[in-house]
mmCIF file of C-alpha atoms and ligand atoms in Angstrom:
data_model
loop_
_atom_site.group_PDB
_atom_site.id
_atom_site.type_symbol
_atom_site.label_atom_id
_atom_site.label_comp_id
_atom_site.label_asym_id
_atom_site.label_seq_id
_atom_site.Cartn_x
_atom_site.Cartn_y
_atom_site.Cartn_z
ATOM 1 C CA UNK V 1 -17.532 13.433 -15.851
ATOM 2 C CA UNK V 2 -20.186 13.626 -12.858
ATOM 3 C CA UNK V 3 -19.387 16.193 -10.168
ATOM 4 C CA UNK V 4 -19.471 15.490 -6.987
ATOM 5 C CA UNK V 5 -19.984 17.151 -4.285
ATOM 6 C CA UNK V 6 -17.586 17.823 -1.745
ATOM 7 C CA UNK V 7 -17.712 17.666 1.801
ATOM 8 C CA UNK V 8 -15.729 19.508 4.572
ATOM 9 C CA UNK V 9 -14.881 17.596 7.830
ATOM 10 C CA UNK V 10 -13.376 18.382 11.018
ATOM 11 C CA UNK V 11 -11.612 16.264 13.054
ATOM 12 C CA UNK V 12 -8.276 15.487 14.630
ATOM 13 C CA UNK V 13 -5.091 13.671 13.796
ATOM 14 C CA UNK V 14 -2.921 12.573 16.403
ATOM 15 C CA UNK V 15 -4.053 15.508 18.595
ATOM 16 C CA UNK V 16 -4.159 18.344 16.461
ATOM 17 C CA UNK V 17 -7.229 19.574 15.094
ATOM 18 C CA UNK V 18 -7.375 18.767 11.029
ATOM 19 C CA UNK V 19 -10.396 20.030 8.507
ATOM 20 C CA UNK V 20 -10.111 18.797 4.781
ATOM 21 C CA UNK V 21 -12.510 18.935 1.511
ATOM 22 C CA UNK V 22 -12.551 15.612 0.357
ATOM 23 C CA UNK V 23 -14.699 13.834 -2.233
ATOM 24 C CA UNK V 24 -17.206 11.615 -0.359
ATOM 25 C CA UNK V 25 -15.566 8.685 -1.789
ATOM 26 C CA UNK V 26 -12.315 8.941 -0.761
ATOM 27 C CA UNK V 27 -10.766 6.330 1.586
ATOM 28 C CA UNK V 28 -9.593 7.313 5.019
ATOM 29 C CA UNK V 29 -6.114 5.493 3.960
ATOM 30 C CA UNK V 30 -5.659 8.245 1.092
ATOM 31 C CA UNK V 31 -6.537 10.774 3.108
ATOM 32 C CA UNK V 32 -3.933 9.948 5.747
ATOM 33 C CA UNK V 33 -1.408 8.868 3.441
ATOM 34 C CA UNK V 34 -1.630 12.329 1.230
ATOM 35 C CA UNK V 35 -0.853 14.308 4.584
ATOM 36 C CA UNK V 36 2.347 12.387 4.699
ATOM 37 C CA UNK V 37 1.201 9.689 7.680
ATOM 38 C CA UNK V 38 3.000 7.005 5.098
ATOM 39 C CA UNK V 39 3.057 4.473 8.525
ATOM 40 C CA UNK V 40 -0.347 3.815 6.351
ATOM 41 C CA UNK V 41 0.430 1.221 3.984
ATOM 42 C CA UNK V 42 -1.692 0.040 1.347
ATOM 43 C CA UNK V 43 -1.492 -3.191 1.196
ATOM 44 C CA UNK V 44 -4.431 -4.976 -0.210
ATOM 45 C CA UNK V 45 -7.074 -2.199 -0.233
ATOM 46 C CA UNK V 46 -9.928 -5.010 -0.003
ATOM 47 C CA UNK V 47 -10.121 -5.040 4.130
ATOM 48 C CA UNK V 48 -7.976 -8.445 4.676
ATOM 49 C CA UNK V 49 -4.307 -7.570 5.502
ATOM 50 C CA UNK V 50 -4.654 -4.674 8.087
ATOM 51 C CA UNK V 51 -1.863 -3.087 7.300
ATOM 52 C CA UNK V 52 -3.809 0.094 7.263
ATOM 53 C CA UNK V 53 -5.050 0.092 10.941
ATOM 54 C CA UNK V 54 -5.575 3.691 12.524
ATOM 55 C CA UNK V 55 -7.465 4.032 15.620
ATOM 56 C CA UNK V 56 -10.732 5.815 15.438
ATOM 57 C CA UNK V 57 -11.896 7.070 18.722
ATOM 58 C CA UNK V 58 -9.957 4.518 19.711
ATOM 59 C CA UNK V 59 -11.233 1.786 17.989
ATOM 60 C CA UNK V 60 -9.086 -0.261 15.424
ATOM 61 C CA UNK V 61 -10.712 0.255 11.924
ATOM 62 C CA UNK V 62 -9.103 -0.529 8.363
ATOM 63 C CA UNK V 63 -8.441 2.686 6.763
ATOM 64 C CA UNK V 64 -9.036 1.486 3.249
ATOM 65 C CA UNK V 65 -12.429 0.274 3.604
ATOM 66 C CA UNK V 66 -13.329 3.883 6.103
ATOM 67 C CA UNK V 67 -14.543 6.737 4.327
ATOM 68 C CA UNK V 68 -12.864 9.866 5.111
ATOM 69 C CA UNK V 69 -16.128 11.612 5.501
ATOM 70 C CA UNK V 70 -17.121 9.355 8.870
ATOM 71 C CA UNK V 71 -14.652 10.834 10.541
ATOM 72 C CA UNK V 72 -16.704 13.975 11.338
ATOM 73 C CA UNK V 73 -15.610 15.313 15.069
ATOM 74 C CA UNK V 74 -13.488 12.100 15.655
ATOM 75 C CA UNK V 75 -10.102 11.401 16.997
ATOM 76 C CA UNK V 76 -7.782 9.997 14.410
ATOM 77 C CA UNK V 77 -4.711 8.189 15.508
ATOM 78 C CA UNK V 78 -1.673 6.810 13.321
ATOM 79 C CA UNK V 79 2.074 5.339 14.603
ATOM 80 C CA UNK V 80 3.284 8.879 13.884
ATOM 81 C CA UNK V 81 1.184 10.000 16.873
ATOM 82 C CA UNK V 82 2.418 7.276 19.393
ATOM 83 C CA UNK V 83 6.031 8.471 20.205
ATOM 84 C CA UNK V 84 5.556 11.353 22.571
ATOM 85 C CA UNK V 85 8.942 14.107 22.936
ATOM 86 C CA UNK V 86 10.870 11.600 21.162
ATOM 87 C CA UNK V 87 9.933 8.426 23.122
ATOM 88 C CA UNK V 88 8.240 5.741 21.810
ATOM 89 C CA UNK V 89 5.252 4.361 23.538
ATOM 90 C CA UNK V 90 5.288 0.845 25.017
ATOM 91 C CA UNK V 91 4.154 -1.237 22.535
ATOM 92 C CA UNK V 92 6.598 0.753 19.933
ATOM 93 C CA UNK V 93 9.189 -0.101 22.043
ATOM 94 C CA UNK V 94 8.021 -3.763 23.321
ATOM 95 C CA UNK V 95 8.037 -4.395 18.830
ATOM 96 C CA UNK V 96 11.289 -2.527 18.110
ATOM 97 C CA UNK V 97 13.054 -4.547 20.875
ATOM 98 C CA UNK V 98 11.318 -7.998 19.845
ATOM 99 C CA UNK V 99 11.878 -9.979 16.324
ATOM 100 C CA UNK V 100 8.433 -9.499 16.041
ATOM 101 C CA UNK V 101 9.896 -6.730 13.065
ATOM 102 C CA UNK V 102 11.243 -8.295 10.100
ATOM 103 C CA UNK V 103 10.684 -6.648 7.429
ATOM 104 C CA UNK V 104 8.019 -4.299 8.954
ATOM 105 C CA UNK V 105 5.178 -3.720 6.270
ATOM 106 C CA UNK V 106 2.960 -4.725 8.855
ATOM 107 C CA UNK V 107 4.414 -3.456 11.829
ATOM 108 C CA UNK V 108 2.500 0.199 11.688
ATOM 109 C CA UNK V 109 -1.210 -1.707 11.745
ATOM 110 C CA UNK V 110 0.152 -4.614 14.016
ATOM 111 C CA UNK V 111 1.157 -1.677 16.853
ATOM 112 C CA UNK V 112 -2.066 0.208 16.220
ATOM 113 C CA UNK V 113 -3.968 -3.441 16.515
ATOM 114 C CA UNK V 114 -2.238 -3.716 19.596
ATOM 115 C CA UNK V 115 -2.673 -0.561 21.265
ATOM 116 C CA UNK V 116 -6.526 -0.950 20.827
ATOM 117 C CA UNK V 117 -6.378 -4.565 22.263
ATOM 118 C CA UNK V 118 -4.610 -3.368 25.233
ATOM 119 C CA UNK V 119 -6.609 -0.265 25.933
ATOM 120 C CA UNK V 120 -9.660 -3.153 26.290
ATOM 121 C CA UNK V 121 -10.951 -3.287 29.773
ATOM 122 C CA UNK V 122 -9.511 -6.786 31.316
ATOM 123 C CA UNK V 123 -8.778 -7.651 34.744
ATOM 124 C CA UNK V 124 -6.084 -10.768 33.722
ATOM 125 C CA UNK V 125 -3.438 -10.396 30.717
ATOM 126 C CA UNK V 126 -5.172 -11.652 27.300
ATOM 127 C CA UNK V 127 -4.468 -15.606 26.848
ATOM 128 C CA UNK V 128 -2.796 -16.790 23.577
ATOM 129 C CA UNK V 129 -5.895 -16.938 22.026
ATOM 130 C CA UNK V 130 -7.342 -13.839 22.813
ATOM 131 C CA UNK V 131 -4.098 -11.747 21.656
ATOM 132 C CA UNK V 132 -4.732 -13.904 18.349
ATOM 133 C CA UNK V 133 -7.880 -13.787 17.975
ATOM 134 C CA UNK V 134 -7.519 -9.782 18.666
ATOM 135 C CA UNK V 135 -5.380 -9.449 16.209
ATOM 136 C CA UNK V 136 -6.271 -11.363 13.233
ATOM 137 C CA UNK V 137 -7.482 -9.011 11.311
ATOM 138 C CA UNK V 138 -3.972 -8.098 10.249
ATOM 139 C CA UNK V 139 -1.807 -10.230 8.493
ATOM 140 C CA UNK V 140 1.953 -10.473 8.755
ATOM 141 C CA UNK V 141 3.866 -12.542 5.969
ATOM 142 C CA UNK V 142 7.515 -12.972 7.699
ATOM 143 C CA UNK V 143 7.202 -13.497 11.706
ATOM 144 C CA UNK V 144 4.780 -16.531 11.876
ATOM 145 C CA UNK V 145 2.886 -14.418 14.152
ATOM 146 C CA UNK V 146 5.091 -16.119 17.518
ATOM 147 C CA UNK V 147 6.834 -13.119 18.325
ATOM 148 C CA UNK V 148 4.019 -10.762 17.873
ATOM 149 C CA UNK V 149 2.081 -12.511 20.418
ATOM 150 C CA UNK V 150 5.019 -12.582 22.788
ATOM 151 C CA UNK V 151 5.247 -8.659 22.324
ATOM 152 C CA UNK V 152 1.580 -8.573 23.149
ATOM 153 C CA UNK V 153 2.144 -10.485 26.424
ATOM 154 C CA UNK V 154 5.034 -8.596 27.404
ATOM 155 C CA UNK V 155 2.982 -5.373 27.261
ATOM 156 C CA UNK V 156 0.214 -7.081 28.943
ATOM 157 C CA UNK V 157 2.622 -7.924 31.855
ATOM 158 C CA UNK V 158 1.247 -5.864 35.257
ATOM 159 C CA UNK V 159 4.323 -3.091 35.580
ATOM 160 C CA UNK V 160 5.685 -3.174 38.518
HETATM 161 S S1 LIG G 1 -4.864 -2.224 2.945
HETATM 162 FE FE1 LIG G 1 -6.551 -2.059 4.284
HETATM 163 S S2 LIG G 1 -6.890 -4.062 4.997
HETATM 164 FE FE2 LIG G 1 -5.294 -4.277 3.511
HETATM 165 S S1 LIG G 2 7.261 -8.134 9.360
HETATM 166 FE FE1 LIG G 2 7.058 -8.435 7.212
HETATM 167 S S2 LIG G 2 4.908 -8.606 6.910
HETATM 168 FE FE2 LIG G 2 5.151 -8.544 9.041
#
């Protein structure tokens, strides 16, 4: 067998600073998944479902296809890391009180998805077509997408 050499990154999860030794090859997805973040699903491993969204300095990336080693000095966030003291951010709560969860495979990369769409700079809420186009990259095989982009809108509302 060929040894590899391992690398050591630092970086943070959901806040809190995290350094790991990790072979250069090993997916983001793993990584996350083998420190117990299991709101990482696996579904396809290939790039096309997105149920293994994290944010990445804030950015939506699929974890399966994102080497653990690029996350040198970055900022990795998962669902875990979205409920603050208990609470559950907006858009947890806008999907938990919506039937945009069935049977909620996707949900994890769907709220992640949607938490980098909304942190976008816009001045008017996202048409139709923009939430949809913003999140097709993950796949959902029980809503028919409807009540997804209804959740989307209703966290795009201005708050009063
Ligand atoms: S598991 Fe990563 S895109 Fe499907
Ligand atoms: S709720 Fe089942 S795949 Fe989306």
């Amino acid at each position: 067998m060929r040894n590899e050499a391992w690398i050591t990154v630092n970086c943070s999860i959901n806040g809190a600073p995290f350094r790991f030794t990790a072979s250069p090859a090993t997916p983001l997805a793993e990584l996350l998944r083998g420190q117990g973040l299991l709101s990482v699903k696996q579904g396809c491993n290939v790039g096309e479902c997105g149920a293994c969204t994290v944010l990445v300095d804030g950015v939506a990336i699929d974890s399966c296809l994102y080497l653990a080693a690029w996350v040198e000095g970055k900022a990795i966030r998962t669902v875990e890391g979205e409920s603050i003291g208990g609470q559950l951010s907006a858009v947890q709560h806008a999907y938990t009180r919506s039937g945009a969860v069935q049977c909620g495979f996707c949900t994890p990369g769907l709220i992640m998805a949607t938490t980098a769409l909304l942190a976008k700079p816009h001045t008017q809420p996202f048409t139709v077509l923009e939430i949809r186009q913003g999140l097709a990259g993950n796949l959902c095989r029980c809503t028919g997408y409807q009540m997804i982009v209804e959740t989307v809108q209703a966290c795009d509302r201005p708050q009063e």
